Coordinates of C-alpha atoms and ligand atoms in Angstrom, one line a residue:
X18 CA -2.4 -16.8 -10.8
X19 CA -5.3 -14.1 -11.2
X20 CA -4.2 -10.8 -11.3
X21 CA -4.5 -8.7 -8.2
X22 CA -4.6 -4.9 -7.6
X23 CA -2.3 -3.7 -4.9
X24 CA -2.2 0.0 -3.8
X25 CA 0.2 1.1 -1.3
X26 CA 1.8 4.4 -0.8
X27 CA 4.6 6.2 0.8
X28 CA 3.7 9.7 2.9
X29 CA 4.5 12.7 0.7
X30 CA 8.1 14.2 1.8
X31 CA 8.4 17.7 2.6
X32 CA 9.9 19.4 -0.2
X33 CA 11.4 22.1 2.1
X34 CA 14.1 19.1 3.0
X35 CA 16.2 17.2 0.9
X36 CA 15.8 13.5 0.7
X37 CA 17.7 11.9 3.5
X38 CA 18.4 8.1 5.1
X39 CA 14.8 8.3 6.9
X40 CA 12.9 9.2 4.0
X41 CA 14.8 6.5 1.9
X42 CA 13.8 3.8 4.7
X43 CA 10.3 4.2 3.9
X44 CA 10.8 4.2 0.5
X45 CA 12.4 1.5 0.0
X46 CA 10.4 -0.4 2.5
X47 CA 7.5 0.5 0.2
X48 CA 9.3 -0.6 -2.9
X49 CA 10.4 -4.1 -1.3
X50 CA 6.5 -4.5 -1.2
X51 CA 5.9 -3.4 -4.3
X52 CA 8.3 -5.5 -6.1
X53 CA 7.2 -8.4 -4.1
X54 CA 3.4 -8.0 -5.1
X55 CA 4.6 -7.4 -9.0
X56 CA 7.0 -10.5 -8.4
X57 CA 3.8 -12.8 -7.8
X58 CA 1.8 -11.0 -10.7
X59 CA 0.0 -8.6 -9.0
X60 CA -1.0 -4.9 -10.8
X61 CA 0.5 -2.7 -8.5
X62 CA 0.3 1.2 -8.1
X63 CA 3.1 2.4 -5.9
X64 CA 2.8 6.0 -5.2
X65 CA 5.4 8.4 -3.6
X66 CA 5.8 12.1 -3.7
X67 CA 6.2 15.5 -2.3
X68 CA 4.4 18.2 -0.3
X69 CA 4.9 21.2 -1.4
X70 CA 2.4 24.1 0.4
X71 CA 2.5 25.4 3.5
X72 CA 5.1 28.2 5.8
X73 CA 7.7 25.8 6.1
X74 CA 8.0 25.2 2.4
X75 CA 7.5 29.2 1.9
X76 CA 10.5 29.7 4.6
X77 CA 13.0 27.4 2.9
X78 CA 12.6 28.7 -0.5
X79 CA 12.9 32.5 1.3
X80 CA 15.8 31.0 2.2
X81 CA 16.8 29.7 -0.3
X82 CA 16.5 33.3 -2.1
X83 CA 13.8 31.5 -4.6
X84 CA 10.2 31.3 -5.6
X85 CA 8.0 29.0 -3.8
X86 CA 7.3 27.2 -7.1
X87 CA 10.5 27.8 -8.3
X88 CA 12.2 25.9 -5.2
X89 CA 9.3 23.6 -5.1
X90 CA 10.5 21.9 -8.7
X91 CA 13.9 21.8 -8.0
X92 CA 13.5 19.6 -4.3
X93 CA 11.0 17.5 -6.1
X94 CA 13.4 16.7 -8.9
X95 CA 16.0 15.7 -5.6
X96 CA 13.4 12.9 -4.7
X97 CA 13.4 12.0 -8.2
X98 CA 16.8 11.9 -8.3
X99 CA 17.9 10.2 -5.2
X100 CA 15.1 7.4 -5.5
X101 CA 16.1 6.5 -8.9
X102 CA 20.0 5.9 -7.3
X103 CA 18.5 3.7 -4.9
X104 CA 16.2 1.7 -7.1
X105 CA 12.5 3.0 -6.4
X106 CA 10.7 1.1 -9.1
X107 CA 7.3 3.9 -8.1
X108 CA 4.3 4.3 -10.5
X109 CA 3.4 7.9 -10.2
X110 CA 5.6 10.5 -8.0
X111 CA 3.3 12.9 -6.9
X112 CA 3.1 16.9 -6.4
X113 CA 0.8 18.4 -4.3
X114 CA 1.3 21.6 -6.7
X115 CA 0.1 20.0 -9.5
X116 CA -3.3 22.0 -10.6
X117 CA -5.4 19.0 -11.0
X118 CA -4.6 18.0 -7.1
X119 CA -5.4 21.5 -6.1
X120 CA -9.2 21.6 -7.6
X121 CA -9.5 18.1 -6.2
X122 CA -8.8 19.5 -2.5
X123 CA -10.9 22.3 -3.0
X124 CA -13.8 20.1 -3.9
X125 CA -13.6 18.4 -1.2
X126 CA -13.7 20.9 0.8
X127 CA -16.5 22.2 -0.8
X128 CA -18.2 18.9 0.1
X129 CA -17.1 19.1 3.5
X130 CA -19.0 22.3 3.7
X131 CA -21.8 21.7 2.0
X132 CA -22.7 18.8 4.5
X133 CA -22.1 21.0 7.6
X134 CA -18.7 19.6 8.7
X135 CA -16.9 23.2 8.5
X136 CA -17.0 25.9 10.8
X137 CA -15.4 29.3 10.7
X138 CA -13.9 29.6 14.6
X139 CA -11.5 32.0 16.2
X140 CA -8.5 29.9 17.2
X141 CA -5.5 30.6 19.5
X142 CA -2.7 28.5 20.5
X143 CA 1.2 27.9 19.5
X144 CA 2.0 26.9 16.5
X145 CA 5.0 24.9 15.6
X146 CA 6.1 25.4 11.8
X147 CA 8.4 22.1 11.8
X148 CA 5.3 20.0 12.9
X149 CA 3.3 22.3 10.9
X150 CA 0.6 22.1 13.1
X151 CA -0.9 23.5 16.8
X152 CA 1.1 21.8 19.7
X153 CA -1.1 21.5 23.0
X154 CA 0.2 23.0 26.4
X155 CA 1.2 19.2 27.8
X156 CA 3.2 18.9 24.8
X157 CA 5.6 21.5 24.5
X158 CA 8.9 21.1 27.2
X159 CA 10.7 23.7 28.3
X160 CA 8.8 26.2 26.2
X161 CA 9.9 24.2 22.9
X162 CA 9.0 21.5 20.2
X163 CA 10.8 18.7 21.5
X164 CA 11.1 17.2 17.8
X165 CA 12.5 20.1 16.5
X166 CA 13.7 22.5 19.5
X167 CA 12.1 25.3 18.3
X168 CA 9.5 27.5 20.2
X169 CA 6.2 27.4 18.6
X170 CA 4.7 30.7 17.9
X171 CA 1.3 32.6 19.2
X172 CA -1.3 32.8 16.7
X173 CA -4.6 34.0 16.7
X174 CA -6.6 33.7 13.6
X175 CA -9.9 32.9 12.0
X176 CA -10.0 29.6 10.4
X177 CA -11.9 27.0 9.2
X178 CA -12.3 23.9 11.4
X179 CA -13.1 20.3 10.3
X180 CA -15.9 19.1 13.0
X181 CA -13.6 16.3 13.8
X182 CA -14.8 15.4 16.7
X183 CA -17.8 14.3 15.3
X184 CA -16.3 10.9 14.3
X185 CA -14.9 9.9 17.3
X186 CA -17.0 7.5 17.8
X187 CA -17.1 6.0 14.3
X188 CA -13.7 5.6 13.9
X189 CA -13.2 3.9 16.9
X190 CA -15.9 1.4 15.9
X191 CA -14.2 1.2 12.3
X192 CA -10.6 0.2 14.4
X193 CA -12.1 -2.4 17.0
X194 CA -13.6 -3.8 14.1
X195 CA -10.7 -4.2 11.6
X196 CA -12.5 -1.7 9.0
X197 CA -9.5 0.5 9.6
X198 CA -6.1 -1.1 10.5
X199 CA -2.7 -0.1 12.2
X200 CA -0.2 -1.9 12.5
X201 CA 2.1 -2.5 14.5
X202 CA -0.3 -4.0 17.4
X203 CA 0.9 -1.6 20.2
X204 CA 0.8 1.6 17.6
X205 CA -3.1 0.9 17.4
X206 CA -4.0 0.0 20.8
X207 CA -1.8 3.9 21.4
X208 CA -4.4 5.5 18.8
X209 CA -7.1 3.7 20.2
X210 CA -6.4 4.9 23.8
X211 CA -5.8 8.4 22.5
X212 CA -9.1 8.7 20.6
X213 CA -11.1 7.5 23.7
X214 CA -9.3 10.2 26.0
X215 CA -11.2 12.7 23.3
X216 CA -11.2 14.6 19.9
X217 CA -10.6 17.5 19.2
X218 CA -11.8 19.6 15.6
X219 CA -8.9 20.5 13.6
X220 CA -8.5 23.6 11.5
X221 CA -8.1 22.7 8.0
X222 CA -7.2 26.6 7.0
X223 CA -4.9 29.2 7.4
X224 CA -5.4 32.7 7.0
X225 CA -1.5 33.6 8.1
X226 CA -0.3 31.6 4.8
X227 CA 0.0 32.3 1.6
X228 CA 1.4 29.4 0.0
X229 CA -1.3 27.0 -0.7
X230 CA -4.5 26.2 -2.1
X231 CA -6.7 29.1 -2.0
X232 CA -9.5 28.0 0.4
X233 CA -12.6 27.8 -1.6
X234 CA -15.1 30.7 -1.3
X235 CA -12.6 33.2 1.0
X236 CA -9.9 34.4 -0.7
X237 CA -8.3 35.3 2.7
X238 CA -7.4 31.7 3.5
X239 CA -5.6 29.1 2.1
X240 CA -6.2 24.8 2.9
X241 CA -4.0 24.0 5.9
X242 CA -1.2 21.9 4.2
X243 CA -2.2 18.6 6.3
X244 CA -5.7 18.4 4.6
X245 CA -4.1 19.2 1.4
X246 CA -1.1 16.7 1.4
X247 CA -3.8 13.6 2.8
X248 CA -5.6 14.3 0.0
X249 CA -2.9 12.9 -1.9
X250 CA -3.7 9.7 -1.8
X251 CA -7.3 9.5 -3.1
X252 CA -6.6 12.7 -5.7
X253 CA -3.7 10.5 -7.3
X254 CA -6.2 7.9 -8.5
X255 CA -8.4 10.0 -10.5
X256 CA -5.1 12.1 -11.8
X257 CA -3.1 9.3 -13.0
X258 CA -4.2 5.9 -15.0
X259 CA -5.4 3.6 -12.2
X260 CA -8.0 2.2 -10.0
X261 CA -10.6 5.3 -8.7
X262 CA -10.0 5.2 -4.9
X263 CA -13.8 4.5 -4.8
X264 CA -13.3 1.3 -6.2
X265 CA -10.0 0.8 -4.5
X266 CA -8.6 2.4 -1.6
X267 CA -5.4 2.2 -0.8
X268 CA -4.2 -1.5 0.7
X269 CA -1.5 0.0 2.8
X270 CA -0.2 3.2 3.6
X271 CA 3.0 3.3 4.8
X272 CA 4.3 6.5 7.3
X273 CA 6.5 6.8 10.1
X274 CA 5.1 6.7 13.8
X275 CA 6.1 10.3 13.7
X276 CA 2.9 10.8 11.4
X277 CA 0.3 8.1 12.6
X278 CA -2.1 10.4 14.3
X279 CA -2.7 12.2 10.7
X280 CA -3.1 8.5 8.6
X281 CA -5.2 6.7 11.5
X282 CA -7.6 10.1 12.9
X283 CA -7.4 12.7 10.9
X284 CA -7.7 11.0 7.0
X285 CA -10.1 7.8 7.9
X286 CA -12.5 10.8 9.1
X287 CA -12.1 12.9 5.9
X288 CA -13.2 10.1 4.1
X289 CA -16.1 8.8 6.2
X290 CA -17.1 12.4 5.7
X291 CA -17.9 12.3 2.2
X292 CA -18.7 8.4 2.6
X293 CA -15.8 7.1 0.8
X294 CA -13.8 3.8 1.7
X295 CA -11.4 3.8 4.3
X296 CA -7.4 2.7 3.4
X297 CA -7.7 -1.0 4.5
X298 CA -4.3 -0.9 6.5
X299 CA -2.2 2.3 8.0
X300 CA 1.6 1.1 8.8
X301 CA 3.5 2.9 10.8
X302 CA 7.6 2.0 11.2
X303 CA 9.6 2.7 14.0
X304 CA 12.6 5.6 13.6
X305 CA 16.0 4.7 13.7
X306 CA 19.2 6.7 15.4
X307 CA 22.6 7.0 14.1
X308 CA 25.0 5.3 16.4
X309 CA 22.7 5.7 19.9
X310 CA 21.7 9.7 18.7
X311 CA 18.8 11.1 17.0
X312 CA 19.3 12.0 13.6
X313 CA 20.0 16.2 13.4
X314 CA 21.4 18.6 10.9
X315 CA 23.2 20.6 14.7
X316 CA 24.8 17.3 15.3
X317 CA 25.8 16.6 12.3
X318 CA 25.1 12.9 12.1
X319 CA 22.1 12.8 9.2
X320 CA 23.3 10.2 6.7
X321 CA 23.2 10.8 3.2
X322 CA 22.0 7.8 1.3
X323 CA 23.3 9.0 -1.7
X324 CA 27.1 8.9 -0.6
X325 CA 26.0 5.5 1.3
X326 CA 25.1 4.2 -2.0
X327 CA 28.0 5.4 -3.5
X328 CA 30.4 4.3 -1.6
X329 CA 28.6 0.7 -1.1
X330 CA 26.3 0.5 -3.3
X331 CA 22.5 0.9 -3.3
X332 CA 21.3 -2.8 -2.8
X333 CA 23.6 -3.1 0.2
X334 CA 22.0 0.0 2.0
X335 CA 18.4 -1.1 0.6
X336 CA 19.7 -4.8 2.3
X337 CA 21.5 -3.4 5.7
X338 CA 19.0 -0.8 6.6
X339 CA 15.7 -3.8 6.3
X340 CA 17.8 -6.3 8.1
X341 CA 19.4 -4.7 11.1
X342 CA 16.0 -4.3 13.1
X343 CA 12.1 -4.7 12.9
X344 CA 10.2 -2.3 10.4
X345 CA 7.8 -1.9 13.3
X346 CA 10.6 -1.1 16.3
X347 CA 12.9 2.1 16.7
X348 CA 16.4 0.8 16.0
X349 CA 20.0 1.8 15.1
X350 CA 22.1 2.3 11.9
X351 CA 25.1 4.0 11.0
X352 CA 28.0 3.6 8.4
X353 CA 29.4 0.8 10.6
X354 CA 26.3 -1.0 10.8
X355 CA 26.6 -1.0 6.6
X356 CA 30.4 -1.8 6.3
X357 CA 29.3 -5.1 8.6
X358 CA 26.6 -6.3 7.0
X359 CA 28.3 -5.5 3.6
X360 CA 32.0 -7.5 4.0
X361 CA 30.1 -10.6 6.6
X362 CA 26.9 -11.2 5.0
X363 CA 26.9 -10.3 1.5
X364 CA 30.5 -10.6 0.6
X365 CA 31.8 -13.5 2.7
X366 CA 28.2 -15.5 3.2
X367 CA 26.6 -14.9 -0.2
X368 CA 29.1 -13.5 -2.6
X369 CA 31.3 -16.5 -1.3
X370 CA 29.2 -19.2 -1.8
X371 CA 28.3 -18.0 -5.1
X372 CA 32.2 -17.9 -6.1
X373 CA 33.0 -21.3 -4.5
X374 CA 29.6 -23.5 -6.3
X375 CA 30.1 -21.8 -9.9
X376 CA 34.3 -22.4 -9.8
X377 CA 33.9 -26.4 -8.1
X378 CA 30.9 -27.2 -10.7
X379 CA 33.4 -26.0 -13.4
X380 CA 36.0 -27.3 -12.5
X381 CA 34.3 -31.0 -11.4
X382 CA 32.4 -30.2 -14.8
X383 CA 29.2 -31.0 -13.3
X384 CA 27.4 -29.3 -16.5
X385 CA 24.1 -27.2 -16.7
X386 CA 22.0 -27.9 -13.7
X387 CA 17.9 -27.9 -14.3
X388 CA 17.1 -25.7 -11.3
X389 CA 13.8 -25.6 -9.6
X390 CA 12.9 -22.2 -7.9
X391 CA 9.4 -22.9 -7.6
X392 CA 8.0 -22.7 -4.1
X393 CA 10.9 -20.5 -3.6
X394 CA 8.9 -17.5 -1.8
X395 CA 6.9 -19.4 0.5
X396 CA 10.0 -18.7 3.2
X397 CA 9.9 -15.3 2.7
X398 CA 6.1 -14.8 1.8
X399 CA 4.6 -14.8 5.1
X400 CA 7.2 -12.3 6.6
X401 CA 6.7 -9.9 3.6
X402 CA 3.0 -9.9 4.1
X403 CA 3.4 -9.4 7.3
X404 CA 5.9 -6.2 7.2
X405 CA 8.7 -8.9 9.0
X406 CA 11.4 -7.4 6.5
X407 CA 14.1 -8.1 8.9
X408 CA 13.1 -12.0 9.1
X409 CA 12.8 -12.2 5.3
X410 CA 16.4 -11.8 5.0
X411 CA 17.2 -13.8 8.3
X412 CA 15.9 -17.0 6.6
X413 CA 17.4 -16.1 3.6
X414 CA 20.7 -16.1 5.1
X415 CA 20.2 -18.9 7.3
X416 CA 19.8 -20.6 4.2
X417 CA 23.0 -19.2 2.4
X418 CA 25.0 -20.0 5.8
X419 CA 24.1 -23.4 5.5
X420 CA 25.0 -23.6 2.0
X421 CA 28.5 -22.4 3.3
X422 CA 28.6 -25.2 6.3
X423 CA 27.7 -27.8 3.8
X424 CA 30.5 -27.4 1.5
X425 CA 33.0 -26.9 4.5
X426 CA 31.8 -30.6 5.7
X427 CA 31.4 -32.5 2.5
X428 CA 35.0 -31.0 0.8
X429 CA 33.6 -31.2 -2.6
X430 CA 37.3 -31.7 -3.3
X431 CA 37.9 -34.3 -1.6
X432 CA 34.5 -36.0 -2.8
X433 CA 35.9 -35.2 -6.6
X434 CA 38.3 -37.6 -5.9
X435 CA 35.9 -40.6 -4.0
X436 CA 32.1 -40.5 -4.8
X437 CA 31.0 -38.5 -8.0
X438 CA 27.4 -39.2 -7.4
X439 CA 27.5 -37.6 -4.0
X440 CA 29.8 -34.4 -5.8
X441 CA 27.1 -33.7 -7.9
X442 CA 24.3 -34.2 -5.5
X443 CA 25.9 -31.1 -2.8
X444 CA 26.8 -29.0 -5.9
X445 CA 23.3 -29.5 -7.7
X446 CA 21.7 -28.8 -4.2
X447 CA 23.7 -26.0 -3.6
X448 CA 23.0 -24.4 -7.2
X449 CA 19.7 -24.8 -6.1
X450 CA 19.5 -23.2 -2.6
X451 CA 21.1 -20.0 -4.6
X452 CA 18.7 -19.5 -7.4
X453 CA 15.9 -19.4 -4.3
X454 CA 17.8 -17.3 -2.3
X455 CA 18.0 -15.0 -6.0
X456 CA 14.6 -15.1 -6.2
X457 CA 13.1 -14.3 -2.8
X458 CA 16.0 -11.8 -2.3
X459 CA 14.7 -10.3 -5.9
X460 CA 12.0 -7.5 -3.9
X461 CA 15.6 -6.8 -1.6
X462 CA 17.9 -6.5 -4.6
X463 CA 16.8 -6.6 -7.8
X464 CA 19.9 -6.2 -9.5
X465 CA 21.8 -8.6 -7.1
X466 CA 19.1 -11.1 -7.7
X467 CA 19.5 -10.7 -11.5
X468 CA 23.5 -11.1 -11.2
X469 CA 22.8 -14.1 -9.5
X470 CA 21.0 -15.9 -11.5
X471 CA 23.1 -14.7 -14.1
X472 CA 26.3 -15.9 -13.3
X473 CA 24.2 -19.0 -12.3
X474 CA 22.7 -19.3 -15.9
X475 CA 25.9 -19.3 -17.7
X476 CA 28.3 -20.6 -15.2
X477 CA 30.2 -17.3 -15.3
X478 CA 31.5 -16.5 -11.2
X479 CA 32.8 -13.6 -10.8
X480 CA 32.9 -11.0 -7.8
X481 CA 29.3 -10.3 -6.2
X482 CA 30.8 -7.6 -3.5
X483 CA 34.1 -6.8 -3.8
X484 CA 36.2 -5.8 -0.7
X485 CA 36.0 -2.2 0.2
Ligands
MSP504 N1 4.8 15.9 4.4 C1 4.6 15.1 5.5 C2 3.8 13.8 5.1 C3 2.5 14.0 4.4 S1 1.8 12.5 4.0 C4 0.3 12.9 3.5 C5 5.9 14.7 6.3 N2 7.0 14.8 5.5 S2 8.5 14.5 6.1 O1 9.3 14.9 5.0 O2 8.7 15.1 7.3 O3 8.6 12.9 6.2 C6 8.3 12.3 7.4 C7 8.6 10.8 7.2 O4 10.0 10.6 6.9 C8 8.3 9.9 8.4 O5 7.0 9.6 8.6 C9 9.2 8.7 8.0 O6 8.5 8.0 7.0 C10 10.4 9.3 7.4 N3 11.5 9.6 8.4 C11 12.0 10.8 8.7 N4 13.0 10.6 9.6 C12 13.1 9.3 9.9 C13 13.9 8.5 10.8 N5 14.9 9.0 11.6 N6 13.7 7.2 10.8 C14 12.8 6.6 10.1 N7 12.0 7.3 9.3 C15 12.1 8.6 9.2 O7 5.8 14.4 7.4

């Protein structure tokens, strides 16, 4: 199969936070892709990362009682960390600190400027630091963020504003066409409607901030962290040993609804700026709430994938948090949600059927089995490339359910005794059906998938998930 390039990328996490259950959902969504693509033979660069300028990074490592760049390594080395327990199989983690990245941002800035698209402007308005950006009047409630209940604070400065609005029109051509796709459907028809109510220029400085990249040609201002972090995505490919975004833009980006506007407006405009391709495809996943309540640190319901994994494993988390609802849709997860999905489907549906074909063809000594995975995939291909996660696995374990019915109604045992031909027939077909599920579950669970085929190759059952 000729070898295909595949970019995708994950949004750079805030290094003022540590990695947490909705950071690890993206992740790992990206990583199902990416395994997937390198599964097929595809060249793949993955690319993940943190952010690491702006106040609120500068207020946590205050905090904290530590230097910005001194706080800065030691959150980044928690992503590192944390995605390596979970199985993140990434190309390139990326800092926005790194020197490199920062003359890259400044040059294109520099660019920005030199073809008229920045303008020094007095600005006033309230600022949320969470958000990290200006909120407008008809957004705050009650005087607050409503994401992060804080109240965003007056500021008045001179900054430096992309002429933004400029490109209105473009990029809604470049969305109606396809040249820039979101996804899901109703995501892009809500950027599409916001963009023709208007667009505003956006100030891509700061003068109030001192940790970032000094804003080239005024000392007294520093790139607004937004402009920096986007930047991320094009800078990485002439940093690291891959494609040149000019020859190959990035296939898929993949952020949470939460950060949409940024990905779909603000970025696609940066780049039409300076004339360089747009990312072919912006996905944006839905958020999920722990038992029926939005995820906080006051409420104290944030899950920690780490002690998830831990306690269950990573592949069961990577499994249960893609299954239980649409990548597209808000949904629902919690420890419970886990425990289910661990003990029903992967214990008693797959780890069982597993158990019961390797002990019956031993003990019927049915002998090695020439298995055929081929054509495997093409149940689970068209879901993947279409960001149906959730249905991937539903077939898969339609399949595996069956497997189970099918023993229950032909009693290998009994047919032992009466018709050998049809013994090995159900056994050899059920050996079968689990060296495909193994290998379109590989992307899922890699390590499962290898266990599998494993215990498959040598006839060797033991205990996929053992009762918690
Ligand atoms: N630093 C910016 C992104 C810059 S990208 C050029 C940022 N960082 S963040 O740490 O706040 O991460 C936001 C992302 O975390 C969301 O877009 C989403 O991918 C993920 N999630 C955070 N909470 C989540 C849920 N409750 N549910 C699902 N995803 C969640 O924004």
């Amino acid at each position: 199969m000729a070898k295909n390039f595949k970019y995708i990328t994950t949004p750079i996490y805030y290094a003022s936070g540590n990695p947490h259950i909705g950071t690890a959902y993206t992740t790992i969504a990206a990583d199902v892709l990416a395994r997937y693509w390198r599964g097929r033979g595809d060249k793949v660069f993955f690319l993940t990362g943190t952010d690491e300028h702006g106040a609120k990074i500068a207020q946590a490592a205050e905090r904290a009682g530590k230097s910005p760049s001194e706080f800065v390594g030691e959150q980044a080395q928690k992503y590192v960390d944390v995605w390596k327990k979970l199985d993140i199989d990434y190309s390139q983690f990326f800092r926005t600190t790194d020197p490199k990245h920062e003359k890259i941002v400044q040059e294109f800035a520099t660019k920005l400027k030199n073809q008229k698209l920045i303008e020094k402007r007095q600005y006033s308005g309230l600022y949320c630091v969470g958000c990290e950006r200006y909120l407008s009047e008809d957004e705050i409630v009650d005087g607050k963020c409503p994401d992060h209940k804080t109240k965003p604070v007056a500021q008045s400065e001179e900054n430096y504003f992309f002429l933004l609005s400029k490109f209105r029109d473009k990029l809604i051509k470049a969305i109606e066409d396809g040249d820039l796709n979101i996804l899901p459907e109703t995501r892009r028809n809500e950027v599409l409607g916001k963009l023709r109510q208007g667009l505003d220029d956006v100030s891509i400085s700061r003068s109030s901030v001192k940790w970032g990249i000094p804003f080239p040609g005024d000392q007294s201002q520093t790139i607004y962290v937004w402009f920096d972090a986007l930047i991320n995505y094009y800078s990485a490919t002439h940093i690291y040993d891959t494609v040149p975004w000019e020859d190959h833009p990035a296939d898929v980006h993949i952020v949470g609804k939460d950060i949409l506007w940024f990905h779909a407006i603000i970025w696609p405009a940066m780049l039409m700026a300076l004339h360089l391709p747009l990312p072919k495809l912006i996905f944006a996943h839905g958020f999920f709430t722990v038992d029926g309540e939005k995820m906080s640190r006051s409420r104290g319901n944030v899950l920690d994938p780490v002690a998830l994994s831990k306690k269950y494993g990573a592949e069961p988390l990577r499994y249960a948090l893609l299954r239980e609802f649409p990548f597209g849709s808000d949904g629902d997860f919690s420890e419970a949600t886990l425990k289910l999905r661990y003990d029903r489907d992967l214990a008693n549906e797959l780890g069982n059927l597993l158990q019961r074909v390797l002990v019956m063809i031993q003990k019927y000594d049915i002998g090695v089995i020439p298995t055929n995975v081929e054509g495997s995939l093409s149940v689970v291909r068209s879901d993947l490339e279409s960001f149906r996660f959730d249905s991937a696995l539903v077939q898969i374990w339609d399949s595996l359910r069956q497997g189970n019915v099918v023993i229950d109604k032909e009693k290998p045992w009994e047919l032992a005794k009466t018709d050998r031909e049809k013994l090995i027939k159900i056994l050899s077909g059920e050996y079968d059906r689990l060296s495909q599920a193994a290998e379109a579950l590989a992307p899922f669970m890699p390590e499962t998938a290898k266990e599998i085929h494993r215990q498959l190759t040598y006839l060797d059952p033991q205990p996929l998930f053992p009762k918690k």
